[in-house]
Amino acid sequence: MSSVNPARNAAVRILKQVLDGAYAAPLLDQTLAQKFSSSDAGLLTHLVYGTVRHAQTLEKALLPHLKKKPQRQTWVILLLGAFEKLILGTAQHAVVNEYTELAKNHGPQLGGLVNAVLRKVELPETLDYSLPDWLLKAFQQAYPGQWQEVVEDLLKPSPLWLWLSDKGVRQLEEEEALVERGFGQIDKVVLSRSLRKTKAYQKGQAQPINPASYSVVEALGEVMNKEVLDLAGGTGIKAAFLAKKGARVTSVDLDPRKAEQGKQNAERLGQKVNFKTADLRTPGDLGTYSKVLLDAPCTGSGTLRTHPEIKLRITPEYAREMAALQKSLLEESSKFVASGGELVYSVCSILPQEAEEVISSFLEKHPDFEVQVPELMVPSLKTAQGTRTLPINGVDGFFVSRLLKVK
Ligand SMILES: C[S@@+](CC[C@H](N)C(=O)[O-])C[C@H]1O[C@@H](n2cnc3c(N)ncnc32)[C@H](O)[C@@H]1O
């Protein structure tokens, strides 16, 4: 039987699946629902996300010590061990012992290899922010004055951002959470247990959302008693907030499972949202609305702190495919805007081709719309086509534009 810390054991299993294409968050949720002490739960989360965040740097550090890249299980053990030694600064003897033991459980000969490599591995002299070159250039282009601060910040753990009602703040503090003021109603919270197990969450007084994502809801302005169409609404998080602000909301997404989850979540938050399932490339007639939101599917390049696995998969080709989809969804969405109404376009991406270029191409074909650059509640930069949030201090990188139908 292995004497290895259960967090390290579980990290190997989860990281292997993440490298095979899975998302880390649901795997961590499932694993943490089992019995883990709060310190092991913290270590497991940190090991998985931290190793993925620094994967490119760790690979550069490890490869010179290997004849070839080993099979997946051993590679994952080496990545985790290198992360603990080089980035977390765990004592070398502890790292070498723990990961050698782990490797031995998967094959006696693997212990020797892991032991030798983890003893020798050093940080490369030139640090590359663990981003592919083309993506680093995109950050430099999107944030010319602040790119270095941005890409360094993306390597840090993500804070827990929560929308909290006043009762939710009191309830969470009673449950021994530390609640720090963030932006507007979105607070930064330190919790030593799973959010879902708190009374504040169960009573609908708390909802996880990044401040940049919440600023999209605010970009729709006053919605009290208005009919709002929420397109590509996913599990209806923004829809639920719009309903909270007094809107009657119809939320449409391609995936029927998201509508199911959305209904349950809106109910927990005490809100009613009308969920529909449709492909927005061919949506049919959804009616006309004074406020329409298109929170378009995107590469997620603005959420690398929360979803670092995106860095392992994103390619320029995928960004081009997404930009083509966004252009076609924006075109379709514009058909549902009433005269004098507004269409808010948002993406959680920092790539200009998913942001400014989508708006420019739309405006070329649509003299009936004009752009209004929104003021957002988080630190942002304005461009001619919209506002980009500045992804530092735990805030995600979003692009938000408001299009007014003038005729
Ligand atoms: C950025 S997410 C939406 C997040 C959501 N607005 C929220 O606040 O939780 C984009 C969504 O677009 C949906 N989607 C992708 N392609 C679509 C299509 N062709 N028609 C409708 N929805 C689509 C995805 O299922 C996904 O839920």
XYZ file of C-alpha atoms and ligand atoms in Angstrom:
434
model
C 0.000 0.000 0.000
C 1.314 3.428 -0.861
C 2.179 5.870 1.942
C 2.054 8.792 -0.480
C -0.104 11.780 0.445
C -3.621 11.220 -1.038
C -3.572 14.687 -2.651
C -0.516 13.737 -4.746
C -2.060 10.403 -5.709
C -5.266 12.089 -6.845
C -3.304 14.854 -8.641
C -1.603 12.229 -10.852
C -4.963 10.721 -11.839
C -6.605 14.097 -12.556
C -3.652 15.631 -14.398
C -3.457 12.583 -16.669
C -7.083 13.119 -17.718
C -6.519 16.872 -18.170
C -3.570 16.189 -20.510
C -5.900 13.836 -22.422
C -8.380 16.695 -22.998
C -10.610 16.860 -19.873
C -11.358 20.045 -17.902
C -9.856 20.157 -14.406
C -12.783 21.779 -12.536
C -15.374 18.948 -12.780
C -12.730 16.299 -12.000
C -11.615 18.242 -8.931
C -15.251 18.731 -7.841
C -15.927 14.969 -8.054
C -12.707 14.075 -6.237
C -13.130 16.677 -3.493
C -16.664 15.410 -2.817
C -14.883 12.358 -1.321
C -13.151 12.506 2.046
C -10.232 14.920 1.938
C -8.925 17.070 4.797
C -9.114 20.783 3.962
C -5.300 20.981 3.735
C -5.176 18.018 1.302
C -8.029 19.535 -0.721
C -6.052 22.792 -0.960
C -2.849 20.953 -1.940
C -4.647 18.895 -4.616
C -6.230 21.988 -6.212
C -2.931 23.851 -6.120
C -0.980 20.914 -7.611
C -3.366 20.384 -10.532
C -3.912 24.023 -11.503
C -0.345 25.105 -10.724
C 1.211 22.327 -12.820
C -1.048 23.133 -15.778
C -0.356 26.888 -15.432
C 3.422 26.288 -15.546
C 3.346 23.262 -17.898
C 5.426 24.815 -20.700
C 8.210 25.957 -18.334
C 8.219 22.584 -16.538
C 8.489 20.741 -19.857
C 11.512 22.883 -20.835
C 13.113 22.125 -17.479
C 12.505 18.358 -17.660
C 13.286 17.450 -21.291
C 17.101 17.970 -21.127
C 17.217 15.216 -18.479
C 15.340 12.623 -20.563
C 16.311 10.657 -23.689
C 12.692 10.950 -24.840
C 9.390 12.010 -23.355
C 8.235 9.065 -21.200
C 4.767 7.516 -21.311
C 1.893 9.619 -19.917
C 1.823 8.286 -16.327
C 5.538 8.918 -15.729
C 5.401 12.279 -17.502
C 2.577 13.445 -15.236
C 4.511 12.360 -12.126
C 7.578 14.268 -13.368
C 5.556 17.416 -14.147
C 3.968 17.407 -10.683
C 7.294 16.741 -8.949
C 9.025 19.501 -10.939
C 6.183 21.910 -10.098
C 6.559 21.220 -6.379
C 10.342 21.514 -6.448
C 10.785 24.473 -8.815
C 7.656 26.590 -8.356
C 6.182 25.716 -4.944
C 9.616 25.396 -3.364
C 8.822 22.167 -1.465
C 12.053 20.718 0.019
C 13.912 18.590 -2.560
C 14.164 15.468 -0.343
C 10.391 15.480 0.292
C 9.610 15.931 -3.418
C 12.026 13.224 -4.530
C 10.811 10.735 -1.884
C 7.090 11.261 -2.483
C 7.191 11.163 -6.288
C 9.645 8.230 -6.389
C 7.207 6.271 -4.189
C 4.329 7.270 -6.446
C 6.239 6.161 -9.528
C 7.139 2.803 -7.928
C 3.414 2.101 -7.453
C 3.069 2.249 -11.218
C 6.128 0.123 -12.001
C 9.293 -0.567 -9.967
C 11.677 0.576 -12.744
C 9.942 3.977 -12.958
C 11.025 4.914 -9.419
C 14.697 5.115 -10.475
C 13.973 7.365 -13.442
C 11.772 9.767 -11.456
C 14.278 9.883 -8.605
C 17.194 10.729 -10.933
C 15.331 13.377 -12.954
C 13.757 15.176 -9.985
C 17.141 15.434 -8.255
C 18.659 17.161 -11.308
C 15.838 19.312 -12.659
C 16.442 23.110 -12.521
C 14.446 26.141 -13.686
C 15.434 27.234 -17.235
C 17.422 30.493 -17.311
C 14.977 32.298 -19.573
C 11.403 32.291 -18.371
C 8.685 32.281 -21.019
C 5.522 32.869 -18.949
C 4.403 29.340 -19.985
C 2.575 30.662 -23.048
C 2.994 29.639 -26.705
C 4.784 32.422 -28.663
C 1.763 33.386 -30.770
C -0.409 33.760 -27.647
C 2.224 35.827 -25.824
C 2.282 38.148 -28.883
C -1.530 38.401 -28.721
C -1.307 39.560 -25.062
C 1.358 42.109 -26.086
C -0.936 43.401 -28.840
C -4.052 43.520 -26.616
C -2.331 45.194 -23.642
C 0.687 47.111 -25.056
C 1.405 48.972 -21.795
C 0.558 46.240 -19.279
C 1.216 42.893 -20.999
C 4.054 41.880 -18.678
C 2.000 42.477 -15.546
C -0.894 40.573 -17.181
C 1.035 37.452 -18.208
C 2.841 37.278 -14.842
C -0.481 37.562 -13.030
C -1.972 34.720 -15.100
C 0.473 32.335 -13.410
C -1.029 33.015 -9.980
C -3.893 31.033 -8.415
C -7.356 32.331 -9.083
C -9.259 33.934 -6.196
C -12.802 32.794 -5.392
C -15.102 35.573 -6.645
C -18.675 35.487 -5.415
C -21.766 37.540 -5.958
C -23.188 37.792 -2.427
C -26.456 39.203 -1.152
C -26.185 41.153 2.140
C -27.526 38.080 3.936
C -24.977 35.981 2.024
C -22.076 38.071 3.383
C -23.347 37.630 6.969
C -24.065 33.926 6.449
C -20.617 33.198 4.978
C -18.876 35.142 7.742
C -20.802 33.014 10.263
C -19.439 30.008 8.352
C -15.931 31.386 8.967
C -15.196 32.634 5.483
C -13.123 35.756 4.936
C -15.028 38.181 2.733
C -13.027 40.997 1.141
C -14.630 43.762 -0.935
C -14.061 43.318 -4.649
C -15.931 45.174 -7.394
C -19.564 46.263 -6.844
C -21.445 43.262 -5.492
C -18.689 40.807 -6.404
C -16.497 39.969 -3.406
C -13.259 38.037 -3.010
C -13.780 35.165 -0.576
C -11.434 32.804 1.235
C -13.213 29.599 2.256
C -11.706 26.529 3.848
C -14.405 24.172 2.525
C -16.414 23.536 -0.596
C -18.702 26.459 -1.503
C -21.538 24.063 -2.392
C -21.586 22.786 1.186
C -22.145 26.278 2.654
C -25.608 27.449 3.752
C -25.068 30.718 1.846
C -24.765 28.807 -1.435
C -27.601 26.402 -0.680
C -29.930 29.302 0.213
C -29.158 31.117 -3.056
C -27.254 33.936 -1.323
C -23.991 33.236 -3.173
C -23.063 32.651 -6.821
C -19.545 32.266 -8.236
C -18.850 34.774 -11.028
C -15.737 36.662 -12.108
C -16.098 40.479 -11.839
C -15.318 40.810 -15.572
C -18.155 38.425 -16.382
C -20.535 40.338 -14.085
C -19.581 43.584 -15.828
C -21.206 42.137 -18.993
C -24.536 42.025 -17.109
C -24.031 45.671 -16.090
C -23.243 46.677 -19.689
C -26.915 46.005 -20.478
C -27.845 48.998 -18.278
C -31.318 49.395 -16.759
C -33.361 46.252 -17.410
C -36.192 46.614 -14.877
C -39.450 45.344 -16.470
C -37.713 44.887 -19.845
C -37.827 41.805 -22.076
C -34.220 40.622 -22.456
C -32.937 37.953 -24.849
C -29.819 36.159 -23.537
C -28.149 34.344 -26.450
C -25.577 31.550 -25.995
C -26.780 31.768 -22.408
C -25.109 28.534 -21.204
C -26.308 27.611 -17.728
C -27.985 31.016 -17.453
C -25.739 32.655 -14.867
C -26.000 36.076 -16.517
C -29.695 35.417 -17.231
C -30.328 34.834 -13.518
C -28.622 38.123 -12.626
C -30.649 39.978 -15.262
C -33.820 38.438 -13.783
C -32.668 39.572 -10.334
C -32.469 43.121 -11.714
C -36.126 42.888 -12.753
C -35.874 41.748 -16.400
C -38.074 39.108 -18.017
C -35.390 36.930 -19.568
C -35.407 34.339 -22.339
C -32.111 32.430 -22.437
C -31.156 30.370 -25.502
C -28.345 27.843 -25.875
C -27.447 24.962 -28.160
C -26.987 22.472 -25.326
C -30.210 21.211 -23.669
C -28.285 19.944 -20.596
C -27.274 23.550 -19.865
C -30.942 24.599 -19.866
C -31.645 21.877 -17.265
C -28.756 23.005 -15.036
C -29.770 26.625 -15.613
C -33.335 25.999 -14.418
C -32.071 24.447 -11.188
C -29.561 27.229 -10.598
C -32.112 30.005 -11.286
C -34.481 28.283 -8.852
C -31.746 28.177 -6.191
C -31.232 31.924 -6.718
C -35.008 32.487 -6.475
C -35.317 33.653 -10.118
C -37.426 32.681 -13.108
C -35.839 32.439 -16.550
C -37.427 31.080 -19.723
C -34.875 28.612 -21.164
C -34.949 27.574 -24.832
C -32.728 25.280 -26.874
C -31.711 26.384 -30.391
C -28.742 26.523 -32.742
C -28.093 30.240 -33.184
C -26.608 29.681 -36.647
C -30.187 28.871 -37.738
C -32.314 30.118 -34.828
C -35.710 30.695 -36.495
C -37.862 33.569 -35.243
C -37.258 34.415 -31.578
C -39.146 37.763 -31.707
C -37.717 41.265 -31.089
C -36.329 42.665 -27.842
C -35.125 46.050 -26.607
C -32.069 44.376 -25.028
C -30.185 41.424 -26.492
C -27.016 39.864 -25.075
C -24.751 37.625 -27.149
C -22.172 36.115 -24.761
C -20.566 34.286 -27.645
C -18.709 30.959 -27.571
C -14.968 31.751 -27.748
C -11.465 30.382 -27.220
C -11.541 31.394 -23.530
C -8.103 33.032 -23.893
C -9.137 35.624 -21.270
C -9.719 32.954 -18.620
C -6.305 31.254 -18.520
C -5.957 31.841 -14.777
C -9.177 29.918 -14.016
C -8.906 27.446 -16.915
C -5.146 27.065 -17.529
C -5.791 23.877 -19.540
C -6.939 26.153 -22.391
C -3.249 27.055 -22.907
C -2.489 23.421 -23.727
C -5.081 23.297 -26.535
C -5.646 26.731 -28.042
C -4.249 27.240 -31.577
C -4.405 30.087 -34.108
C -6.585 27.855 -36.276
C -9.109 27.349 -33.453
C -9.178 31.137 -32.919
C -9.975 31.617 -36.634
C -12.802 29.052 -36.455
C -14.236 30.783 -33.376
C -14.047 34.209 -35.041
C -16.014 32.883 -38.048
C -18.667 31.408 -35.715
C -18.881 34.661 -33.713
C -19.411 36.706 -36.891
C -22.265 34.453 -37.969
C -23.868 34.431 -34.475
C -23.630 38.238 -34.235
C -25.309 38.574 -37.628
C -28.186 36.277 -36.512
C -28.487 37.939 -33.074
C -28.877 41.399 -34.629
C -32.180 40.275 -36.197
C -33.808 40.138 -32.755
C -33.028 43.751 -31.763
C -35.991 46.164 -31.857
C -35.511 49.601 -33.412
C -33.806 51.835 -30.803
C -32.787 48.707 -28.883
C -29.300 47.481 -28.001
C -27.197 44.414 -28.562
C -24.346 43.665 -26.160
C -21.603 41.421 -27.591
C -19.123 39.822 -25.210
C -16.376 37.203 -25.283
C -14.031 35.948 -22.545
C -11.108 36.306 -24.942
C -8.251 38.758 -25.334
C -7.722 37.978 -29.044
C -8.554 40.980 -31.280
C -9.915 38.639 -33.966
C -12.675 37.494 -31.569
C -13.248 41.048 -30.330
C -12.646 44.293 -32.261
C -12.439 42.514 -35.632
C -15.878 40.877 -35.165
C -17.430 44.286 -34.381
C -15.672 46.063 -37.281
C -16.791 43.437 -39.760
C -20.394 43.667 -38.445
C -20.471 47.484 -38.634
C -19.197 47.443 -42.244
C -22.368 45.578 -43.237
C -24.717 47.337 -40.807
C -25.118 51.108 -41.085
C -28.306 50.566 -39.017
C -26.141 49.939 -35.901
C -23.648 52.169 -34.122
C -21.146 51.252 -31.446
C -21.257 52.572 -27.873
C -18.115 51.822 -25.884
C -19.332 50.677 -22.436
C -18.004 51.860 -19.050
C -17.237 48.756 -16.992
C -16.899 48.373 -13.218
C -13.489 46.649 -13.487
C -10.155 48.132 -14.677
C -10.415 48.263 -18.479
C -9.020 49.703 -21.703
C -11.294 51.285 -24.298
C -10.849 50.764 -28.024
C -12.898 52.162 -30.926
C -15.053 49.005 -30.959
C -15.549 48.237 -27.276
C -13.983 47.775 -23.839
C -11.407 45.178 -22.795
C -11.081 44.293 -19.144
C -7.544 44.193 -17.775
C -6.834 40.618 -16.621
C -4.812 41.359 -13.482
C -5.470 40.725 -9.767
C -7.749 37.787 -10.533
C -10.007 39.606 -13.016
C -10.621 37.730 -16.300
C -9.990 39.197 -19.770
C -13.317 40.025 -21.435
C -14.185 42.160 -24.442
C -17.570 43.904 -24.286
C -19.229 46.060 -26.936
C -22.673 47.705 -27.055
C -24.344 48.102 -30.450
C -27.279 50.479 -30.725
C -29.881 49.870 -33.439
C -30.426 53.367 -34.766
C -32.989 52.681 -37.518
C -19.460 31.846 -23.173
S -20.546 30.511 -23.013
C -21.955 31.266 -22.323
C -21.909 31.566 -20.864
C -23.210 32.100 -20.312
N -23.660 33.265 -21.016
C -23.112 32.388 -18.831
O -23.103 33.547 -18.434
O -23.060 31.428 -18.056
C -21.026 30.221 -24.688
C -22.169 29.268 -24.900
O -22.415 29.203 -26.308
C -23.081 27.986 -26.561
N -23.057 27.745 -28.029
C -22.020 27.346 -28.800
N -22.399 27.267 -30.092
C -23.712 27.632 -30.133
C -24.674 27.724 -31.176
N -24.357 27.443 -32.433
N -25.941 28.094 -30.852
C -26.267 28.372 -29.554
N -25.394 28.313 -28.532
C -24.128 27.943 -28.812
C -22.308 26.987 -25.720
O -23.101 25.840 -25.437
C -21.994 27.838 -24.468
O -22.900 27.551 -23.445
